[in-house]
Coordinates of C-alpha atoms and ligand atoms in Angstrom, one line a residue:
Chain A
M1 CA -21.8 87.2 67.5
A2 CA -18.7 89.0 66.3
K3 CA -15.7 87.1 65.1
R4 CA -13.1 88.6 67.3
I5 CA -11.3 85.5 68.3
N6 CA -7.7 86.1 67.6
A7 CA -4.6 84.0 67.0
G8 CA -3.0 85.5 70.0
Y9 CA -5.5 83.7 72.3
Y10 CA -4.9 80.4 70.6
I11 CA -1.2 80.7 70.7
S12 CA -1.1 81.7 74.4
E13 CA -3.4 78.8 75.2
G14 CA -1.2 76.5 73.2
F15 CA 1.9 77.7 75.1
H16 CA 0.1 77.3 78.4
N17 CA -0.7 73.7 77.5
V18 CA 2.9 72.9 76.5
F19 CA 4.1 73.9 79.9
S20 CA 1.2 72.6 82.0
H21 CA 2.2 69.0 81.2
G22 CA 5.9 69.4 80.7
F23 CA 7.0 65.8 80.7
M24 CA 4.8 64.7 77.8
S25 CA 5.7 67.8 75.9
F26 CA 9.4 67.0 76.5
A27 CA 8.9 63.4 75.3
A28 CA 7.1 64.6 72.2
V29 CA 9.8 67.1 71.4
C30 CA 12.5 64.4 71.9
M31 CA 10.7 62.1 69.6
I32 CA 10.5 64.7 66.9
V33 CA 14.2 65.5 67.4
A34 CA 15.1 61.9 67.0
C35 CA 13.0 61.5 64.0
L36 CA 14.4 64.6 62.3
L37 CA 18.0 63.7 63.3
I38 CA 17.9 60.3 61.8
M39 CA 16.2 61.5 58.7
G40 CA 18.7 64.3 58.4
T41 CA 21.7 62.1 58.9
F42 CA 20.8 59.7 56.3
T43 CA 19.8 62.4 53.9
L44 CA 23.1 64.1 54.4
V45 CA 25.0 60.9 53.8
A46 CA 23.1 60.5 50.5
V47 CA 23.7 64.1 49.6
N48 CA 27.4 63.8 50.2
M49 CA 27.5 60.6 48.1
E50 CA 25.8 62.4 45.3
H51 CA 28.3 65.2 45.7
M52 CA 31.3 62.8 45.5
L53 CA 29.8 61.2 42.5
G54 CA 29.8 64.6 40.8
E55 CA 33.4 65.1 41.8
L56 CA 34.4 61.8 40.4
E57 CA 32.6 62.5 37.2
R58 CA 34.4 65.8 36.9
E59 CA 37.7 64.0 36.6
N60 CA 36.2 62.6 33.4
E61 CA 39.2 60.7 32.2
F62 CA 40.0 57.1 31.5
I63 CA 43.2 55.2 30.6
A64 CA 44.0 53.3 27.4
Y65 CA 46.9 50.9 27.5
I66 CA 49.1 50.4 24.5
D67 CA 50.0 47.0 23.0
E68 CA 53.4 46.0 24.3
T69 CA 54.7 45.1 20.8
Y70 CA 54.4 48.8 19.9
T71 CA 57.6 50.8 20.1
R72 CA 57.5 54.1 21.9
E73 CA 57.4 56.0 18.6
Q74 CA 54.6 53.9 17.3
A75 CA 52.7 54.3 20.5
Q76 CA 53.1 58.1 20.5
G77 CA 52.0 58.0 16.9
L78 CA 48.5 56.9 18.1
E79 CA 47.9 60.3 19.7
K80 CA 46.6 61.7 16.4
D81 CA 44.1 58.8 16.0
L82 CA 42.9 59.1 19.6
T83 CA 42.5 62.9 19.5
A84 CA 40.4 62.5 16.3
I85 CA 37.8 60.5 18.1
E86 CA 34.6 62.2 18.9
N87 CA 34.2 63.5 22.5
V88 CA 37.9 63.2 23.3
A89 CA 39.0 66.5 24.7
G90 CA 42.7 65.7 25.0
V91 CA 45.2 62.9 25.5
T92 CA 48.4 62.7 27.6
F93 CA 51.0 60.1 26.9
V94 CA 52.4 58.4 30.0
T95 CA 55.5 56.2 29.6
K96 CA 55.8 53.0 31.6
E97 CA 58.6 54.5 33.6
E98 CA 56.4 57.4 34.6
A99 CA 53.6 55.0 35.3
R100 CA 55.9 53.0 37.7
Q101 CA 57.0 56.2 39.4
N102 CA 53.4 57.3 39.9
Y103 CA 52.5 53.9 41.2
L104 CA 55.3 53.8 43.7
Q105 CA 54.4 57.2 45.0
G106 CA 52.6 56.8 48.3
R107 CA 53.8 53.2 48.6
E108 CA 57.4 53.9 49.7
E109 CA 57.0 51.7 52.7
V110 CA 56.6 48.6 50.7
E111 CA 60.2 47.4 50.1
L112 CA 59.2 44.6 47.7
L113 CA 57.8 47.1 45.2
K114 CA 61.1 48.9 44.9
E115 CA 62.3 46.0 42.8
L116 CA 59.3 46.3 40.5
P117 CA 60.7 46.7 36.9
S118 CA 59.0 49.2 34.7
T119 CA 58.4 46.4 32.2
V120 CA 55.4 45.2 34.1
F121 CA 53.8 48.6 33.3
R122 CA 52.7 49.6 29.9
D123 CA 52.8 52.8 28.1
R124 CA 49.5 54.5 28.2
F125 CA 47.3 57.4 27.3
R126 CA 45.2 59.3 29.7
I127 CA 42.2 60.3 27.7
H128 CA 40.0 63.3 28.8
V129 CA 36.5 63.5 27.5
D130 CA 34.2 66.5 27.0
D131 CA 31.0 64.8 28.2
I132 CA 31.1 62.2 30.9
R133 CA 27.7 60.9 30.0
E134 CA 29.0 59.8 26.6
I135 CA 32.1 58.1 28.1
S136 CA 31.1 54.5 27.3
A137 CA 30.6 55.2 23.6
T138 CA 34.0 57.0 23.6
V139 CA 35.6 54.0 25.3
D140 CA 34.1 51.7 22.7
R141 CA 35.6 53.8 19.9
V142 CA 39.0 54.0 21.6
K143 CA 39.0 50.2 21.9
T144 CA 38.7 49.9 18.0
V145 CA 42.0 51.8 17.5
S146 CA 44.6 49.3 16.6
G147 CA 47.5 49.4 19.1
V148 CA 45.1 50.0 22.1
A149 CA 45.3 46.8 24.2
K150 CA 43.0 47.6 27.0
V151 CA 40.9 50.4 28.4
V152 CA 40.2 51.0 32.1
V153 CA 37.5 53.3 33.4
A154 CA 37.2 54.3 37.0
L155 CA 33.5 53.7 36.8
E156 CA 33.6 50.9 39.4
I157 CA 34.3 53.4 42.1
A158 CA 31.4 55.5 40.9
Q159 CA 29.3 52.4 41.0
G160 CA 30.3 51.8 44.6
F161 CA 29.2 55.2 45.5
V162 CA 25.9 54.8 43.8
L163 CA 25.2 51.7 45.8
V164 CA 26.1 53.4 49.1
R165 CA 23.9 56.3 48.2
N166 CA 21.0 54.1 47.3
I167 CA 21.3 52.2 50.5
A168 CA 21.4 55.4 52.5
L169 CA 18.4 56.7 50.7
G170 CA 16.5 53.4 51.2
V171 CA 17.3 53.2 54.9
A172 CA 16.5 56.8 55.3
L173 CA 13.1 56.4 53.7
V174 CA 12.1 53.4 55.8
L175 CA 13.3 55.0 59.0
I176 CA 11.7 58.3 58.2
A177 CA 8.3 56.6 57.6
M178 CA 8.6 54.6 60.9
L179 CA 9.7 57.6 63.0
M180 CA 7.2 59.9 61.5
I181 CA 4.4 57.5 62.5
I182 CA 5.8 57.1 66.0
S183 CA 6.2 60.9 66.4
L184 CA 2.7 61.3 65.1
F185 CA 1.3 59.0 67.8
I186 CA 3.4 60.6 70.5
I187 CA 2.2 64.0 69.6
A188 CA -1.4 62.8 69.3
N189 CA -1.1 61.3 72.8
T190 CA 0.4 64.5 74.2
I191 CA -2.5 66.4 72.8
K192 CA -5.0 63.8 74.0
L193 CA -3.6 64.3 77.5
A194 CA -3.9 68.0 77.2
T195 CA -7.6 67.6 76.2
F196 CA -8.0 65.2 79.1
Y197 CA -6.6 67.8 81.6
R198 CA -9.0 70.4 80.2
R199 CA -12.1 68.2 79.7
E200 CA -14.2 70.2 82.2
E201 CA -13.3 73.5 80.5
I202 CA -14.0 72.0 77.1
A203 CA -17.4 70.6 78.2
I204 CA -18.4 74.0 79.7
M205 CA -17.1 75.9 76.6
K206 CA -19.2 73.7 74.4
M207 CA -22.2 74.0 76.6
C208 CA -22.0 77.7 76.3
G209 CA -21.8 77.6 72.5
A210 CA -18.1 77.7 71.7
T211 CA -17.6 76.4 68.2
N212 CA -15.5 73.3 67.5
G213 CA -12.9 75.5 65.9
F214 CA -12.5 77.6 69.0
V215 CA -12.0 74.5 71.1
R216 CA -9.7 72.9 68.6
W217 CA -7.3 75.7 67.7
P218 CA -5.3 75.9 71.0
F219 CA -4.5 72.2 70.7
V220 CA -3.5 72.5 67.1
Y221 CA -1.2 75.4 68.1
E222 CA 0.2 73.2 70.9
G223 CA 1.0 70.4 68.4
M224 CA 2.5 72.9 66.1
L225 CA 4.7 74.4 68.8
L226 CA 6.0 71.0 69.8
G227 CA 6.8 70.2 66.2
L228 CA 8.6 73.5 65.6
A229 CA 10.5 73.2 68.9
G230 CA 11.7 69.7 67.8
A231 CA 12.7 71.1 64.5
V232 CA 14.9 73.8 65.9
V233 CA 16.6 71.5 68.4
A234 CA 17.2 68.9 65.7
F235 CA 18.7 71.5 63.4
F236 CA 21.4 72.4 65.9
L237 CA 22.0 68.8 67.1
Q238 CA 22.4 67.8 63.4
W239 CA 24.9 70.5 63.0
G240 CA 26.9 69.2 65.9
V241 CA 26.7 65.6 64.7
Y242 CA 27.8 66.6 61.2
Q243 CA 30.8 68.6 62.4
L244 CA 31.8 65.6 64.6
V245 CA 31.6 63.1 61.7
C246 CA 33.4 65.5 59.3
G247 CA 36.2 66.0 61.8
F248 CA 36.5 62.2 62.1
I249 CA 36.6 61.6 58.4
G250 CA 39.0 64.5 57.9
S251 CA 41.5 63.4 60.5
N252 CA 41.4 59.7 59.7
A253 CA 41.0 58.9 56.0
G254 CA 42.4 62.0 54.4
L255 CA 41.1 60.5 51.2
G256 CA 41.4 62.8 48.3
L257 CA 38.2 61.2 47.1
V258 CA 36.1 62.4 50.0
A259 CA 34.9 66.0 49.4
I260 CA 32.5 66.8 52.2
I261 CA 29.9 69.6 51.8
P262 CA 30.2 72.1 54.7
Y263 CA 27.0 72.2 56.9
T264 CA 26.7 75.9 56.5
A265 CA 26.3 75.5 52.8
M266 CA 23.2 73.5 53.4
A267 CA 22.0 75.1 56.7
A268 CA 19.2 77.1 55.2
R269 CA 17.7 74.3 53.3
I270 CA 18.0 71.8 56.2
F271 CA 16.4 74.4 58.5
I272 CA 13.4 74.9 56.3
I273 CA 13.0 71.1 55.7
F274 CA 13.1 70.4 59.4
L275 CA 10.7 73.2 60.2
V276 CA 8.2 72.0 57.6
S277 CA 8.5 68.4 58.8
G278 CA 8.1 69.4 62.4
F279 CA 5.1 71.6 61.5
V280 CA 3.4 68.8 59.5
I281 CA 4.0 66.2 62.3
G282 CA 2.8 68.5 65.0
V283 CA -0.3 69.7 63.3
A284 CA -1.2 66.3 61.9
G285 CA -0.7 64.7 65.3
S286 CA -2.9 67.2 67.1
L287 CA -5.6 66.9 64.5
M288 CA -5.5 63.1 64.9
A289 CA -5.9 63.6 68.7
I290 CA -8.9 65.9 68.6
R291 CA -10.8 64.7 65.5
K292 CA -12.9 62.1 67.4
F293 CA -12.9 64.1 70.6
L294 CA -14.9 67.0 69.2
Q295 CA -18.1 65.2 68.1
V296 CA -20.9 67.1 69.9
Chain B
M1 CA -39.5 79.4 72.9
I2 CA -39.4 75.6 73.2
R3 CA -41.7 73.2 71.3
L4 CA -41.6 69.4 71.6
I5 CA -44.0 67.6 69.4
D6 CA -44.5 63.9 70.0
V7 CA -40.9 63.4 70.9
Y8 CA -39.5 60.0 71.5
K9 CA -36.1 59.2 72.9
E10 CA -34.6 55.8 73.0
Y11 CA -30.9 55.5 74.2
D12 CA -28.4 53.3 72.4
N13 CA -28.8 50.6 75.1
G14 CA -32.5 50.4 74.3
T15 CA -33.8 52.4 77.3
K16 CA -37.0 54.3 76.2
A17 CA -36.6 57.5 78.2
L18 CA -39.3 59.6 76.5
K19 CA -42.5 58.1 75.0
G20 CA -44.3 60.8 73.1
V21 CA -43.7 64.1 74.9
N22 CA -45.6 67.3 73.9
L23 CA -44.4 70.5 75.6
R24 CA -44.6 74.1 74.8
I25 CA -42.7 76.8 76.7
D26 CA -43.3 80.4 75.6
D27 CA -40.8 83.3 76.0
G28 CA -40.9 84.8 79.5
E29 CA -42.4 81.8 81.2
F30 CA -41.2 80.2 84.5
V31 CA -41.7 76.4 84.4
F32 CA -41.0 73.7 86.9
L33 CA -40.4 70.2 85.5
V34 CA -41.0 67.6 88.2
G35 CA -41.2 63.8 88.3
P36 CA -39.7 60.7 89.9
S37 CA -36.2 59.6 89.4
G38 CA -35.6 58.1 85.9
S39 CA -38.8 59.6 84.5
G40 CA -36.9 61.4 81.8
K41 CA -36.5 65.0 83.1
S42 CA -32.8 65.2 82.4
T43 CA -33.4 63.7 79.0
I44 CA -35.7 66.6 78.1
I45 CA -33.0 69.0 79.2
K46 CA -30.3 67.2 77.1
L47 CA -32.6 67.3 74.1
I48 CA -33.0 71.1 74.5
T49 CA -29.3 71.7 74.8
G50 CA -28.5 69.5 71.8
E51 CA -26.5 66.9 73.9
V52 CA -28.8 64.1 72.6
Y53 CA -31.1 64.0 69.6
P54 CA -34.7 62.8 69.5
T55 CA -35.3 59.3 68.1
D56 CA -38.6 60.5 66.7
G57 CA -40.8 63.6 66.7
R58 CA -40.2 67.3 66.0
M59 CA -38.7 70.0 68.2
M60 CA -37.9 73.7 68.1
V61 CA -35.5 75.6 70.5
N62 CA -35.4 79.4 70.2
G63 CA -35.8 79.2 66.4
F64 CA -33.5 76.2 65.9
S65 CA -34.7 72.7 65.2
P66 CA -32.2 70.2 66.7
D67 CA -33.9 67.3 65.0
N68 CA -32.8 68.4 61.5
M69 CA -30.1 71.0 61.6
R70 CA -26.5 71.1 60.7
T71 CA -24.1 70.4 63.5
N72 CA -22.4 73.7 63.0
Q73 CA -25.7 75.3 64.1
I74 CA -25.5 73.7 67.6
P75 CA -23.1 76.3 69.1
L76 CA -25.4 79.1 67.9
M77 CA -28.4 77.4 69.4
R78 CA -26.6 76.9 72.7
R79 CA -25.7 80.6 72.9
T80 CA -29.5 81.2 73.3
L81 CA -29.4 79.0 76.5
G82 CA -27.8 79.3 79.9
V83 CA -27.4 75.9 81.6
I84 CA -27.1 75.3 85.4
F85 CA -26.3 71.9 87.0
Q86 CA -26.7 70.4 90.4
D87 CA -23.0 70.1 90.8
F88 CA -22.2 73.7 89.7
R89 CA -19.4 72.6 87.3
L90 CA -17.2 75.6 88.1
I91 CA -13.5 75.4 87.2
E92 CA -11.6 75.0 90.4
K93 CA -8.4 76.6 89.3
K94 CA -10.1 79.7 87.9
T95 CA -11.4 82.6 90.0
V96 CA -15.0 83.7 89.8
W97 CA -14.1 86.4 87.3
E98 CA -12.1 83.9 85.2
N99 CA -14.9 81.4 85.3
L100 CA -17.2 84.0 83.8
S101 CA -14.7 85.7 81.4
F102 CA -13.7 82.4 79.9
V103 CA -17.2 81.5 78.7
M104 CA -17.5 85.0 77.3
R105 CA -14.2 84.6 75.4
A106 CA -15.5 81.2 74.2
V107 CA -18.3 82.9 72.2
G108 CA -16.0 85.6 70.9
C109 CA -16.6 88.5 73.3
S110 CA -13.8 91.1 73.6
G111 CA -12.1 92.0 76.8
R112 CA -14.0 95.3 76.9
E113 CA -17.4 93.6 76.8
T114 CA -16.2 91.2 79.5
R115 CA -15.2 94.0 81.8
R116 CA -18.6 95.7 81.3
R117 CA -20.8 92.6 81.6
I118 CA -19.3 90.6 84.5
P119 CA -19.7 93.2 87.3
Y120 CA -23.4 93.7 86.2
V121 CA -24.1 90.0 86.4
L122 CA -22.2 89.5 89.7
K123 CA -24.3 92.3 91.2
L124 CA -27.5 90.6 89.9
V125 CA -26.7 87.3 91.6
G126 CA -25.4 89.1 94.8
L127 CA -21.7 88.3 94.6
E128 CA -20.2 91.8 94.3
G129 CA -16.7 91.7 95.7
K130 CA -16.2 88.0 95.2
E131 CA -14.7 88.1 91.8
N132 CA -11.2 87.2 92.9
H133 CA -12.3 84.2 95.0
F134 CA -11.7 80.7 93.9
P135 CA -14.8 78.3 93.9
N136 CA -13.6 76.4 97.0
E137 CA -13.5 79.6 98.9
L138 CA -17.2 80.0 98.5
S139 CA -20.2 78.3 100.1
G140 CA -22.4 75.9 98.1
G141 CA -25.1 78.6 97.6
E142 CA -22.5 81.1 96.5
Q143 CA -21.0 78.6 94.0
Q144 CA -24.4 78.0 92.5
R145 CA -24.8 81.8 92.2
V146 CA -21.5 81.9 90.3
A147 CA -22.9 79.1 88.0
I148 CA -26.1 81.2 87.5
A149 CA -23.9 84.2 86.7
R150 CA -22.0 82.1 84.2
A151 CA -25.3 81.0 82.6
L152 CA -26.4 84.6 82.4
V153 CA -23.2 86.2 81.3
N154 CA -23.8 85.6 77.5
N155 CA -27.3 87.1 77.8
P156 CA -29.3 84.0 76.8
S157 CA -33.0 84.1 76.2
M158 CA -33.6 81.1 78.4
I159 CA -32.1 79.6 81.5
I160 CA -32.3 75.8 82.0
A161 CA -31.5 74.4 85.4
D162 CA -31.3 70.6 86.2
E163 CA -31.8 70.2 89.9
P164 CA -30.0 73.5 90.8
T165 CA -30.7 73.1 94.5
G166 CA -30.0 69.4 94.8
N167 CA -26.8 70.1 96.8
L168 CA -28.1 72.9 99.0
D169 CA -29.9 73.3 102.3
P170 CA -33.6 74.5 102.2
Q171 CA -32.8 78.1 103.0
R172 CA -30.1 78.3 100.2
S173 CA -32.4 76.4 97.9
Y174 CA -35.1 79.0 98.4
E175 CA -32.7 81.8 97.8
I176 CA -31.5 80.3 94.6
M177 CA -35.0 79.7 93.4
D178 CA -35.9 83.3 94.3
L179 CA -32.9 84.5 92.3
L180 CA -34.1 82.5 89.3
K181 CA -37.6 84.0 89.8
R182 CA -36.1 87.5 89.7
I183 CA -34.1 86.7 86.6
N184 CA -37.4 85.5 85.0
E185 CA -39.0 88.8 86.0
L186 CA -36.2 90.6 84.0
G187 CA -37.4 88.8 80.9
T188 CA -35.5 85.5 80.7
T189 CA -37.4 82.3 80.3
V190 CA -36.6 79.8 83.1
L191 CA -37.0 76.0 83.1
V192 CA -36.2 74.3 86.4
V193 CA -36.0 70.6 87.0
T194 CA -36.5 69.8 90.7
H195 CA -37.5 67.3 93.2
E196 CA -38.4 69.7 96.0
R197 CA -42.1 69.7 96.6
D198 CA -42.0 72.5 99.2
L199 CA -40.3 74.9 96.8
V200 CA -42.6 74.2 93.9
D201 CA -45.6 74.7 96.0
R202 CA -44.3 77.9 97.5
F203 CA -43.7 79.6 94.1
G204 CA -47.0 78.9 92.5
K205 CA -45.6 78.7 89.0
R206 CA -46.5 76.5 86.1
V207 CA -45.6 72.8 86.9
V208 CA -45.1 70.1 84.3
A209 CA -45.1 66.6 85.8
I210 CA -43.5 63.7 83.9
E211 CA -43.6 60.1 84.7
D212 CA -42.2 57.1 82.8
G213 CA -41.4 59.3 79.8
K214 CA -44.8 60.9 79.4
I215 CA -46.2 64.2 80.7
I216 CA -49.0 63.4 83.1
S217 CA -50.0 66.9 84.2
D218 CA -49.3 70.5 83.3
E219 CA -50.9 73.2 85.4
T220 CA -50.1 76.8 86.2
G221 CA -50.1 77.6 89.9
G222 CA -50.1 73.9 90.3
Y223 CA -48.6 71.7 93.0
Y224 CA -46.1 69.0 92.8
N225 CA -48.0 65.8 92.2
G226 CA -45.6 63.8 90.2
Ligands
ATP1 N1 -26.9 58.1 78.4 C1 -27.9 57.2 78.7 N2 -27.8 55.9 78.2 C2 -28.8 55.0 78.5 N3 -29.8 55.3 79.2 C3 -29.9 56.5 79.8 C4 -29.0 57.5 79.6 N4 -29.3 58.6 80.3 C5 -30.5 58.3 80.9 N5 -30.8 57.0 80.6 C6 -32.0 56.3 81.1 O1 -33.2 57.1 80.7 C7 -34.2 57.1 81.7 C8 -34.4 58.6 82.0 O2 -33.3 59.2 82.5 P1 -33.2 60.7 83.0 O3 -31.8 61.0 83.3 O4 -33.8 61.5 81.9 O5 -34.1 60.7 84.3 P2 -34.4 61.8 85.4 O6 -35.8 62.1 85.3 O7 -33.5 63.0 85.1 O8 -34.0 61.1 86.7 P3 -33.3 61.8 88.0 O9 -34.4 62.5 88.7 O10 -32.8 60.6 88.8 O11 -32.2 62.7 87.6 C9 -33.6 56.4 82.9 O12 -34.2 55.1 82.8 C10 -32.1 56.3 82.6 O13 -31.6 55.1 83.1
MG2 MG1 -31.8 63.9 86.1

């Protein structure tokens, strides 16, 4: 017997199946869409957190406060010592008056603060480093310089972001696992239903000597089509959701901190990931459904 | 060619359907298999088609040995057989033509082969002009002819029919049996399970009688005495 069975036949049979029991197919696609959307949303949150962390790190500076007993000249004299420290890229001296000015900026509405004397501020250096990863060693060395009273690093913010990112990642992983399993079962059930509708045909095909592969392929294609359809729908829905959330953050917070990555910058990668996930869920689900079914 | 050598079949629930059956059917033969209900006739058919396996004994079906072959050989073995059932088992939502073309596609035939073979087979069973009818637009006898056409369409070396006339009146039954006889005369081996004493007697072919899982008589030109 010649092997002239072609993919065209399987695909058209698969398509036929998808539409011959539309509701189950619809439910299966919805499930995959939900799965991918949730997975995508949490992943995007994590990716954006990661991105913001990077932005924070790029600022790569910290502040060294100068002992109050130091005169301005003495304080400025420390510049040489600080610049000499390894990994320090540059230092900027900030007087307490300038510091007060900076602090009050953006807080004009608070009357009480207007009275704030500049003596509560201290002269300080803003210290830029070359390599952010070495920052804690550099901080330690800056602390040993006499005249430096205190050092403040904005790492706490970074730590906060790391926490949020980790939570997003953790939740995403758990949800993805759960939804993947649910999607798998829904797909498997859809395919089982398809095999049930066609059980007569299958019995006759097998009685006439059709191979297992020949009987199986249309159902695998059906699962694959459902998975890919879900992926495409999820991709565009994800786009909409992302734009919505970005718009919300942009109009409300206006935080200089929040630097959101545009969807289009990630679209290709998201699309491929969604397609691969949809494909895997679809094919695995249909294989699950027909594995047992095809014995003899 | 079919060979059953000391074949036993016990179903999972403990029913002993066959108790040491020896049977040989050579190429080109026409054989009736008769016997009371529950004697094991359908079990023999299912063994030949690879639906069930023997519990013990050896068997050969057109060069394949179902008792010890790999499962991926079963489709190849089945392509040497054409099977017909009492209830026709046509697909209601496919036309006559589609019912035939679909089993040809199932074994990898091209559209061209399909268009060449189907008219020939439909002519053979006397159903020219009916290719676009649906099964429920045909009489019982015509439906069974479609089933016979389907069994023939992949050019098997043997036709196996399990009570093919069980749902038909005596006249239709005779016509179907006559059709099977003509197919046999064209070179295809035919094995027919039947209850119909009159028909068996009328055709004067080899008759194998089975009772309680054992073959009790096997005579050519014999009568139904099961
Ligand atoms: N799948 C099965 N599981 C268990 N027992 C079965 C099965 N199929 C058949 N049997 C039993 O095996 C015995 C033989 O059955 P079989 O179907 O071969 O009889 P038969 O000669 O074809 O009968 P009939 O003329 O009524 O069709 C019967 O006792 C039947 O109950
Ligand atoms: Mg029977």
